[in-house]
Every structure is written in structure tokens, then in C-alpha cells.
Tab-separated table of C-alpha atoms in Angstrom:
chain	number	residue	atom	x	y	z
A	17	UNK	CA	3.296	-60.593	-7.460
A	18	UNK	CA	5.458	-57.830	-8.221
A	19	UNK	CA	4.153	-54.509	-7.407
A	20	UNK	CA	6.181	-51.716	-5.190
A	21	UNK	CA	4.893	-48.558	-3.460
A	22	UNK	CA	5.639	-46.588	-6.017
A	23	UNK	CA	2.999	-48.371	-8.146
A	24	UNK	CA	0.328	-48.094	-4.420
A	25	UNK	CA	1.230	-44.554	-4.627
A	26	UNK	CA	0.414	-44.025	-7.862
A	27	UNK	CA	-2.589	-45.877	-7.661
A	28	UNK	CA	-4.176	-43.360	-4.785
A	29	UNK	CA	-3.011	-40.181	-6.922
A	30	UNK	CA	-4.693	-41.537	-10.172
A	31	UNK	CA	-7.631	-42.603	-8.139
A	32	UNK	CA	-7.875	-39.045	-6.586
A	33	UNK	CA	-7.442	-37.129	-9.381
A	34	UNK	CA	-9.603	-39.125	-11.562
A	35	UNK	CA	-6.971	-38.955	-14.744
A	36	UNK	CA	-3.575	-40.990	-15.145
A	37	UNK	CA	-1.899	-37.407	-16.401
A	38	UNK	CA	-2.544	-35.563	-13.390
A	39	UNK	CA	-1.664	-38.578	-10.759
A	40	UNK	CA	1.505	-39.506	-12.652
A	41	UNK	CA	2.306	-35.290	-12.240
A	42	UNK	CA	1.292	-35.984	-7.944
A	43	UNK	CA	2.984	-39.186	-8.110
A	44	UNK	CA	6.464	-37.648	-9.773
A	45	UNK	CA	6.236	-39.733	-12.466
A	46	UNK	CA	6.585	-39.135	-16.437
A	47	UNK	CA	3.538	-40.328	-17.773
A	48	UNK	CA	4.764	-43.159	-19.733
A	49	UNK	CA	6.126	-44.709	-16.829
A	50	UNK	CA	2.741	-43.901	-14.899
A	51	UNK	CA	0.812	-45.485	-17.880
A	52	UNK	CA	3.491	-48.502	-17.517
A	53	UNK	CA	2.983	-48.797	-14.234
A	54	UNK	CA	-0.764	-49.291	-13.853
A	55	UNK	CA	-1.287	-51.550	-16.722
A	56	UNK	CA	1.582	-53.868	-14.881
A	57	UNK	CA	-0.964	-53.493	-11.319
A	58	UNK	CA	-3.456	-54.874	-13.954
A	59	UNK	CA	-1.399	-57.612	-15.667
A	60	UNK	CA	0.121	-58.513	-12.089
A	61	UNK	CA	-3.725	-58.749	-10.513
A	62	UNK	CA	-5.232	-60.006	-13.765
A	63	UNK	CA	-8.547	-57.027	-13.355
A	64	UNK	CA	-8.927	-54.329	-15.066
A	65	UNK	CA	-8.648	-51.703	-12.111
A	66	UNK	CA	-9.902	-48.442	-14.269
A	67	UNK	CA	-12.481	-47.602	-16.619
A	68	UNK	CA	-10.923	-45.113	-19.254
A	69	UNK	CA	-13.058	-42.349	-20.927
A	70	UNK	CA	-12.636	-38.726	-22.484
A	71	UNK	CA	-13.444	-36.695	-18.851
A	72	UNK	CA	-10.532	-39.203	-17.546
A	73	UNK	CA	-10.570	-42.578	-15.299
A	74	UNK	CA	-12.980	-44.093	-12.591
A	75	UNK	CA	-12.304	-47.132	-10.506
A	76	UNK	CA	-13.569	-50.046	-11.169
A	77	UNK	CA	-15.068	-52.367	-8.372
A	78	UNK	CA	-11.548	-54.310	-7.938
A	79	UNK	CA	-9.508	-50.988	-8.314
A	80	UNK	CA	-11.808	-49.870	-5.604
A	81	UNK	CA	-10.690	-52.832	-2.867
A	82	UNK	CA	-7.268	-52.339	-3.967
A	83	UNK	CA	-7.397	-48.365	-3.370
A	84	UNK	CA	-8.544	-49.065	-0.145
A	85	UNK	CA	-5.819	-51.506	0.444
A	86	UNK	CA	-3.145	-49.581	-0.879
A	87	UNK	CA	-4.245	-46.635	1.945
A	88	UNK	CA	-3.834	-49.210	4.450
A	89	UNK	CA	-0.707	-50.318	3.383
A	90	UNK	CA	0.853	-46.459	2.601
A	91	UNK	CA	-0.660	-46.024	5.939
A	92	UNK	CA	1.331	-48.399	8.135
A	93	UNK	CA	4.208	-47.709	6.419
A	94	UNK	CA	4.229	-43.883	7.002
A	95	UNK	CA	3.581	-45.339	11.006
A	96	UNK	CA	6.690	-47.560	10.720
A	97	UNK	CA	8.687	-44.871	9.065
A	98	UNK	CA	7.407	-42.236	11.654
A	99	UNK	CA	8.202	-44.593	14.448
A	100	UNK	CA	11.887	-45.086	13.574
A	101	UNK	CA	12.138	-41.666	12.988
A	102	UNK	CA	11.483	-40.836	16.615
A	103	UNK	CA	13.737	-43.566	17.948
A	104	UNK	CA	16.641	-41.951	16.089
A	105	UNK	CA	15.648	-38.886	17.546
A	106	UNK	CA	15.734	-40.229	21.114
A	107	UNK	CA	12.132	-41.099	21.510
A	108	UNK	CA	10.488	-43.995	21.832
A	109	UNK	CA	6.825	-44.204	20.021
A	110	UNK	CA	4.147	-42.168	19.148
A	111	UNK	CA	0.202	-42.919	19.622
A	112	UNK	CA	-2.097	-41.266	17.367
A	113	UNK	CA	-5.707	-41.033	18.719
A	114	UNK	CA	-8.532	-39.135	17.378
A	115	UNK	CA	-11.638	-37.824	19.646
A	116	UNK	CA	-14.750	-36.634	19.401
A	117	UNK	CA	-15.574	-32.823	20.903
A	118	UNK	CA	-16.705	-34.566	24.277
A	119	UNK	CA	-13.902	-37.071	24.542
A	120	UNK	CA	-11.362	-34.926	24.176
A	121	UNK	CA	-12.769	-32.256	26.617
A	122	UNK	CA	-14.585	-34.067	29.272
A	123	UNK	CA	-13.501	-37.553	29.297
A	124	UNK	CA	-9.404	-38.149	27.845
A	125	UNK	CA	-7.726	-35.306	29.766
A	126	UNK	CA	-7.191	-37.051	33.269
A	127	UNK	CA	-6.939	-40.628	31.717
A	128	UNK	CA	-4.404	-39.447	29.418
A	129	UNK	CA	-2.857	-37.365	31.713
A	130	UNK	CA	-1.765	-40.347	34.126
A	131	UNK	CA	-1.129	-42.491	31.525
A	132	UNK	CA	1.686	-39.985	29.946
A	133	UNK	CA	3.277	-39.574	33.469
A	134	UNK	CA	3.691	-43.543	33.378
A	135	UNK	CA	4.965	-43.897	30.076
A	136	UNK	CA	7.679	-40.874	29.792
A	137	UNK	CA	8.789	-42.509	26.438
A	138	UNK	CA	5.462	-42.278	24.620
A	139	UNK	CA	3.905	-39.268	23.108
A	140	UNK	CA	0.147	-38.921	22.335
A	141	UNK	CA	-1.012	-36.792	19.546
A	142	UNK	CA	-4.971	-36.433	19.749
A	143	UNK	CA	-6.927	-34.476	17.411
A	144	UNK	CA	-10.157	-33.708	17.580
A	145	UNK	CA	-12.850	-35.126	14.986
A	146	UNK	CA	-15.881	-35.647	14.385
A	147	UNK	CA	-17.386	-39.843	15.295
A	148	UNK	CA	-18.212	-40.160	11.615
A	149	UNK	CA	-14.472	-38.775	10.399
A	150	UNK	CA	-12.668	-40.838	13.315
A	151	UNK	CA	-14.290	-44.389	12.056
A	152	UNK	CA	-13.319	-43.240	8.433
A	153	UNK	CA	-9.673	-42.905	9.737
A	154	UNK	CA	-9.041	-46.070	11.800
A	155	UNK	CA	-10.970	-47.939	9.384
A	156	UNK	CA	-8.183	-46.956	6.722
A	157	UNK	CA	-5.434	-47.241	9.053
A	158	UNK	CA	-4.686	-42.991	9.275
A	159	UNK	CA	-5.159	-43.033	13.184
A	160	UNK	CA	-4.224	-46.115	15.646
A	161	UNK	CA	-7.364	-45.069	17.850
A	162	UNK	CA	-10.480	-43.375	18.582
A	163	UNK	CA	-12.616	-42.321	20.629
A	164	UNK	CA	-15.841	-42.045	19.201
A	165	UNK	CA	-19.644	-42.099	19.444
A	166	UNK	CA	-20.761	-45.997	19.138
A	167	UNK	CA	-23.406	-45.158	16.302
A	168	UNK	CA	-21.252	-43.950	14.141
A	169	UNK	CA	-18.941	-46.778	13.904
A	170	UNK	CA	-18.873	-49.376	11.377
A	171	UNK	CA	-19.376	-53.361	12.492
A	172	UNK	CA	-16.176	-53.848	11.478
A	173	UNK	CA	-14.282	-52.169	13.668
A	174	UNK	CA	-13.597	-53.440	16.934
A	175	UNK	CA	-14.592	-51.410	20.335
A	176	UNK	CA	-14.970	-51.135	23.984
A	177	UNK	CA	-17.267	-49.276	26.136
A	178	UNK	CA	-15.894	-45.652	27.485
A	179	UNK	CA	-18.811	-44.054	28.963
A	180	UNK	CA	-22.573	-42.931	28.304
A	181	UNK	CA	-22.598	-39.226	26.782
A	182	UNK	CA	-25.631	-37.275	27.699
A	183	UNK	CA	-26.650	-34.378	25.554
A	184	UNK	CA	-28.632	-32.005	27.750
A	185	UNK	CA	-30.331	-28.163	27.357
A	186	UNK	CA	-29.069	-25.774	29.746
A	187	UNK	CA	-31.109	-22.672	30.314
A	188	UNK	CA	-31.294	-19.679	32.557
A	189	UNK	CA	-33.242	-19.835	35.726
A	190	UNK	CA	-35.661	-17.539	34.309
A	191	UNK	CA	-36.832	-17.725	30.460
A	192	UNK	CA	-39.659	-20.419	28.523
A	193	UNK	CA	-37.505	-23.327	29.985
A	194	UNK	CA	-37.630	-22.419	33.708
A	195	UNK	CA	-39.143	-25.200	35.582
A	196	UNK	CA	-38.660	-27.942	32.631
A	197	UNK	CA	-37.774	-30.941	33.175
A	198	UNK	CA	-37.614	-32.482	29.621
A	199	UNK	CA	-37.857	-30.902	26.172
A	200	UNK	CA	-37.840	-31.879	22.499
A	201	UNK	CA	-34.927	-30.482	20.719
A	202	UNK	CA	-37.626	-28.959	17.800
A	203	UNK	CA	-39.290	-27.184	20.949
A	204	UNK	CA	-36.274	-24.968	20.764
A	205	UNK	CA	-36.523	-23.313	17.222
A	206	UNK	CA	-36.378	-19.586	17.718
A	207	UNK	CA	-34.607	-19.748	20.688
A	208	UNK	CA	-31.123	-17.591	21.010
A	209	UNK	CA	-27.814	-20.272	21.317
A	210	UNK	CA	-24.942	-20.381	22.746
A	211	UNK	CA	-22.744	-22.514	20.805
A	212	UNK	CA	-19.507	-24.324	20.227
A	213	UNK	CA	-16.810	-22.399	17.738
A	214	UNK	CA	-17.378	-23.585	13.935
A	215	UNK	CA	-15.435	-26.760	12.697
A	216	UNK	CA	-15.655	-28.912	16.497
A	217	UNK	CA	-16.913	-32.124	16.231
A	218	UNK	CA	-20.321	-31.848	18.446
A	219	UNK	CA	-21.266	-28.297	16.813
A	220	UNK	CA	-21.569	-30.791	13.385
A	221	UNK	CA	-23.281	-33.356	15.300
A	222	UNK	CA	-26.030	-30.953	16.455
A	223	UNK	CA	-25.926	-28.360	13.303
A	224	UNK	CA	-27.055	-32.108	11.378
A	225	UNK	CA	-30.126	-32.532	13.435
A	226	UNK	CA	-31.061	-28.677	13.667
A	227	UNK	CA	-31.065	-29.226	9.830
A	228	UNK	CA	-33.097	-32.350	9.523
A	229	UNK	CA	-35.862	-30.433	11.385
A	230	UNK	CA	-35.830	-27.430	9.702
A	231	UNK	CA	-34.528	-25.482	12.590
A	232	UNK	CA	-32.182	-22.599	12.312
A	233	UNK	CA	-30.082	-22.166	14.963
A	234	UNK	CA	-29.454	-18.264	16.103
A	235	UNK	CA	-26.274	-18.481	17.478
A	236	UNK	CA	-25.701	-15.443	19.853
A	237	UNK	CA	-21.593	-16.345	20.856
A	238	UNK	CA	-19.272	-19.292	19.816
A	239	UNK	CA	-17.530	-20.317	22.396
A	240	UNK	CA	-14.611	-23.315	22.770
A	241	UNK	CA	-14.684	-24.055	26.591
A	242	UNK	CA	-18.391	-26.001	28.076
A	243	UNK	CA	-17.484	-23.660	31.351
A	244	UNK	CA	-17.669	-20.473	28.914
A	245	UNK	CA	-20.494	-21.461	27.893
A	246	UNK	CA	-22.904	-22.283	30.683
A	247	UNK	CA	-21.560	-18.667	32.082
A	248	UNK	CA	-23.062	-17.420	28.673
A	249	UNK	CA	-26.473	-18.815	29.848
A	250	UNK	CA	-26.294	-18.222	33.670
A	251	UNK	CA	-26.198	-14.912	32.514
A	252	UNK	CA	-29.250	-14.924	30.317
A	253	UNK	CA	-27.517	-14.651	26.439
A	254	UNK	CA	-29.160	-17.742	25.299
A	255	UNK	CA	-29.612	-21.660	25.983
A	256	UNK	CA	-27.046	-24.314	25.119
A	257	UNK	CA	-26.728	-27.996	24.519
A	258	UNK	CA	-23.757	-29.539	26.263
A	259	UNK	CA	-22.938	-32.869	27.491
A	260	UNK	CA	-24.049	-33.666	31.036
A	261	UNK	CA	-20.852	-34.513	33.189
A	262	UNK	CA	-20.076	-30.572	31.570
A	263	UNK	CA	-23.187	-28.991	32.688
A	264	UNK	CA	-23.687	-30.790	36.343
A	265	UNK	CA	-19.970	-29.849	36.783
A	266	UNK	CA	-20.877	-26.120	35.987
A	267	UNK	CA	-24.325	-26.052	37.794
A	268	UNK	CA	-22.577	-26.695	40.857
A	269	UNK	CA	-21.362	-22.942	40.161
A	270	UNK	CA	-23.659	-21.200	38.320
A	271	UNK	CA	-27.442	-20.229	38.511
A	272	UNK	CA	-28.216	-22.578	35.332
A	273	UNK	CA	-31.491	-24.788	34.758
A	274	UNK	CA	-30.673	-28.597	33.413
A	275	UNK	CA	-33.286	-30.135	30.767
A	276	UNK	CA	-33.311	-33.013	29.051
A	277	UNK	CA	-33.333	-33.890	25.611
A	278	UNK	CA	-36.027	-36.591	24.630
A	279	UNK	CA	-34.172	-37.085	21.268
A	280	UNK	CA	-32.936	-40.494	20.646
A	281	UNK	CA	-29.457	-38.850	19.343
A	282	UNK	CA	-28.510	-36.531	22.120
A	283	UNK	CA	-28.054	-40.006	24.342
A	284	UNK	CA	-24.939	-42.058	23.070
A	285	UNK	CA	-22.376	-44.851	24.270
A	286	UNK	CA	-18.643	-43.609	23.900
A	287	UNK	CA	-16.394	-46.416	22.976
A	288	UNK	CA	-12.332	-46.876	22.087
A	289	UNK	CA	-12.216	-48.144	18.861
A	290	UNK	CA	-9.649	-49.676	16.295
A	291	UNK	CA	-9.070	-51.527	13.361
A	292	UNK	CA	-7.884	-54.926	15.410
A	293	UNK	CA	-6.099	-54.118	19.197
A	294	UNK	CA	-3.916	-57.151	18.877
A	295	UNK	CA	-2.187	-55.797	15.973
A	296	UNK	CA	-2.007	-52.231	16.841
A	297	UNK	CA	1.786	-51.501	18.140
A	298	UNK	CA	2.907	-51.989	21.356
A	299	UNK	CA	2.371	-48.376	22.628
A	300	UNK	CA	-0.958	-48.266	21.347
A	301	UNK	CA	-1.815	-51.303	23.328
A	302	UNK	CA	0.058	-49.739	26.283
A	303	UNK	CA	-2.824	-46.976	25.453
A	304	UNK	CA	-5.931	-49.439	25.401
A	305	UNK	CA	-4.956	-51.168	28.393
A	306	UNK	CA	-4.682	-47.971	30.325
A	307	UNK	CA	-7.427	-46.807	29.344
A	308	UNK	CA	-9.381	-49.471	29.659
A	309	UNK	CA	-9.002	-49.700	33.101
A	310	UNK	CA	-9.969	-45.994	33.240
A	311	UNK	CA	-13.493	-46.916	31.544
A	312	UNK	CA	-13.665	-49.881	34.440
């Protein structure tokens, strides 16, 4: 086979742009030598990898597993070439792992926290996504791990058991919800919110079922921090759903009223998850083992 990255490359910006013109322009490539270029992928494969028509190109089904391959493949080589780069700068790897909202707030801090003061020569970058967004990324190789909600993984990735995440309503002492002990999330429609600022991953995750029931949320404050939050409600603003280990943490403070949610959703299992651990680099697996033993 003789392909390069060059011809990968072009691939994805043809793919993404939908016409050969405007990838060979992302790809910095005249368009003769673009045009060259994919009908050698074809001749090299022996499938026709693009359907041509007057609004442009579309995939076909084997240009489709190739795109995805050629992410994959663009993808461990801007890892490798990232990697390198920090040796020559005097470091020694770098981990990328994405999180959901509740991850990355209630559960990764301390276990990431002693795992960085045992590995001086590793950084961490962590970036917060939503569990739908982080399978999408280690699925096509753009993150080494995740930490994620279990349902919203795919079968193929592969995954170990973090933690339960409990979804639960926090109220005011006083107010419709005084006294409850479990609610259905629909039996707060009207109700003033306090939420989490627009764009984090568990403000999607609960903006998806407040739509699927017809219920629009009146949001009263957006907040970042779970702790900002619950003093939002102790002090009467509005209710809030937060995760549990947040809201027992901040009851133990605050005059605050914990309900919970009958909804299937607001209980999930938090896993680690990645494409295949024994081929993730050596760091990572430094990672996964720690943490790991963290979940244990």
C-alpha cells in the first residue's frame, strides 16, 4: 500500500468540508494534486471512497471506515509528536483525560492530586466534557482517558468501575419540598433553579431531560462551584440538582433539605474508560493503575 499522511489528512479535510476544492485549500494542497491524491487512496484500496455530485462529495460506506481510521491514526501521531516534544523540552509525558462535570469536581481532584505528587515527570491535562462527547473522543483516539457516565459509553470501549453518582434535589428547609423524601423530577416544573453555568457537562445532562418532559427550567443564578450552590438554596433562591457526595458534604453546613430523584437517569455508575489500556502509553497506564486503586 502506498498512502502517506498527507493523503489521511486530506482525506479528513475533504470529508469535512464535503468538496475536494475546499479540503485540498485546508489541506495546503493545489487541487490537482488533491484530486491526484484521492483517486490514488482509491486505486491503492481498490473502493470508491466518495460519491461525486454538483453540491460536492459524500463518503461512501468504505470512505467512511477509512475516515474514521485515518482520525485514529492522525490522532496517535499528533500524541507521539506531542510526547517527544515535551521530552526535548525537559519533560517526560503528558496524560490527556477528559471528565464529566462530577468527575472532575467531586471525584478526580484528590486521586489526581496524589498521583501527580508521585509522578513529578507526568503532567495531566483534564478537560471537562460531557459522557456522550468523552466516549466520542477516546473512541477516535483524541483523549487517552475518561471518566465518564457508564450509559453513555459504547460496548466497545473498555472500562472499569469508579463510583456510583447520585443525582439528588436539594431544597430549603421550608418551601413545597420540606419534609420530602423522594420526588419525580417532572414534580418540579415551575419551580425556581439554581443551576450550573451554561456549557458544563451535567447542566446538558439535566437541560436533556427537562426537555424530554416538557419542563422549562427557571434558572434564578448559574453558578460553577456545588458549595455555591447549595448556599443559593439554604438561603431560599431556588432548589437544585447536584450529585450526592456534593450535597451530604454541604448539608453538614448548611440548613438544606436532601430529596431524591426517582428518575432512572439521575442514578449512574462512573467508570475509567479507553480505547484498549494495554496499548495506551506508559504514563497513561501509570494513570489507570493509580487510579484504579483509588476506585478499590
Amino acid at each position: 500500500m502506498r498512502f502517506d499522511l498527507v493523503d489521511l489528512k486530506l482525506l479528513i479535510a475533504v470529508a469535512e468540508a464535503h468538496s475536494i476544492t475546499a479540503g485540498a485549500e485546508r489541506a495546503h494542497l493545489a487541487l490537482a494534486s488533491a484530486s491526484a491524491r484521492i483517486k490514488g487512496l482509491e486505486q491503492t484500496f481498490g473502493v470508491e471512497l466518495f460519491k461525486r455530485g454538483r453540491r460536492g462529495v459524500v463518503l461512501t460506506a468504505a470512505g467512511e471506515s477509512l475516515l474514521d481510521h485515518a482520525r485514529i491514526i492522525i490522532a496517535n501521531v499528533e500524541i507521539m509528536q506531542g510526547d517527544l516534544a515535551t521530552f526535548a523540552s525537559g519533560l517526560r509525558a503528558n496524560v490527556q483525560l477528559l471528565a464529566n462535570t462530577v468527575g472532575l469536581a467531586e471525584h478526580l481532584p484528590q486521586a489526581l492530586a496524589a498521583f501527580l505528587r508521585e509522578h513529578p515527570d507526568i503532567n495531566v491535562d483534564v478537560e471537562e466534557r460531557e459522557s456522550t462527547d468523552i466516549a466520542e473522543a477516546v473512541a477516535s483516539g483524541r483523549a487517552d482517558l475518561g471518566f465518564a457516565a457508564e450509559h453513555a459509553l459504547p460496548d466497545t470501549l473498555e472500562r472499569f468501575a469508579f463510583g456510583e453518582d447520585r443525582l439528588i434535589l436539594v431544597a430549603g428547609r421550608r418551601g413545597p419540598f420540606a419534609g420530602r423524601r423522594q420526588v419525580d423530577f417532572a414534580e418540579t416544573a415551575g419551580q425556581d433553579f439554581i443551576g450550573l453555568t451554561q456549557g458544563t457537562a451535567l447542566n446538558v445532562h439535566i437541560g436533556k431531560h427537562a426537555a424530554r418532559l416538557g419542563i422549562r427550567q427557571h434558572v434564578r443564578a448559574r453558578l460553577r462551584d456545588f458549595d455555591a450552590i447549595c448556599q443559593m438554596v439554604a438561603a431560599g433562591v431556588g432548589i437544585a440538582i447536584v450529585p450526592e457526595a456534593a450535597a451530604r458534604r454541604c448539608a453538614r453546613l448548611m440548613p438544606i433539605g436532601l430529596i431524591a430523584l426517582r428518575d432512572a437517569w439521575a442514578s449512574r455508575r462512573l467508570v475509567i474508560c479507553a480505547r484498549s489500556f494495554k496499548a495506551l502509553p506508559r504514563p497513561a497506564k501509570l494513570l489507570v493503575d493509580h487510579l484504579r486503586r483509588a476506585a478499590s
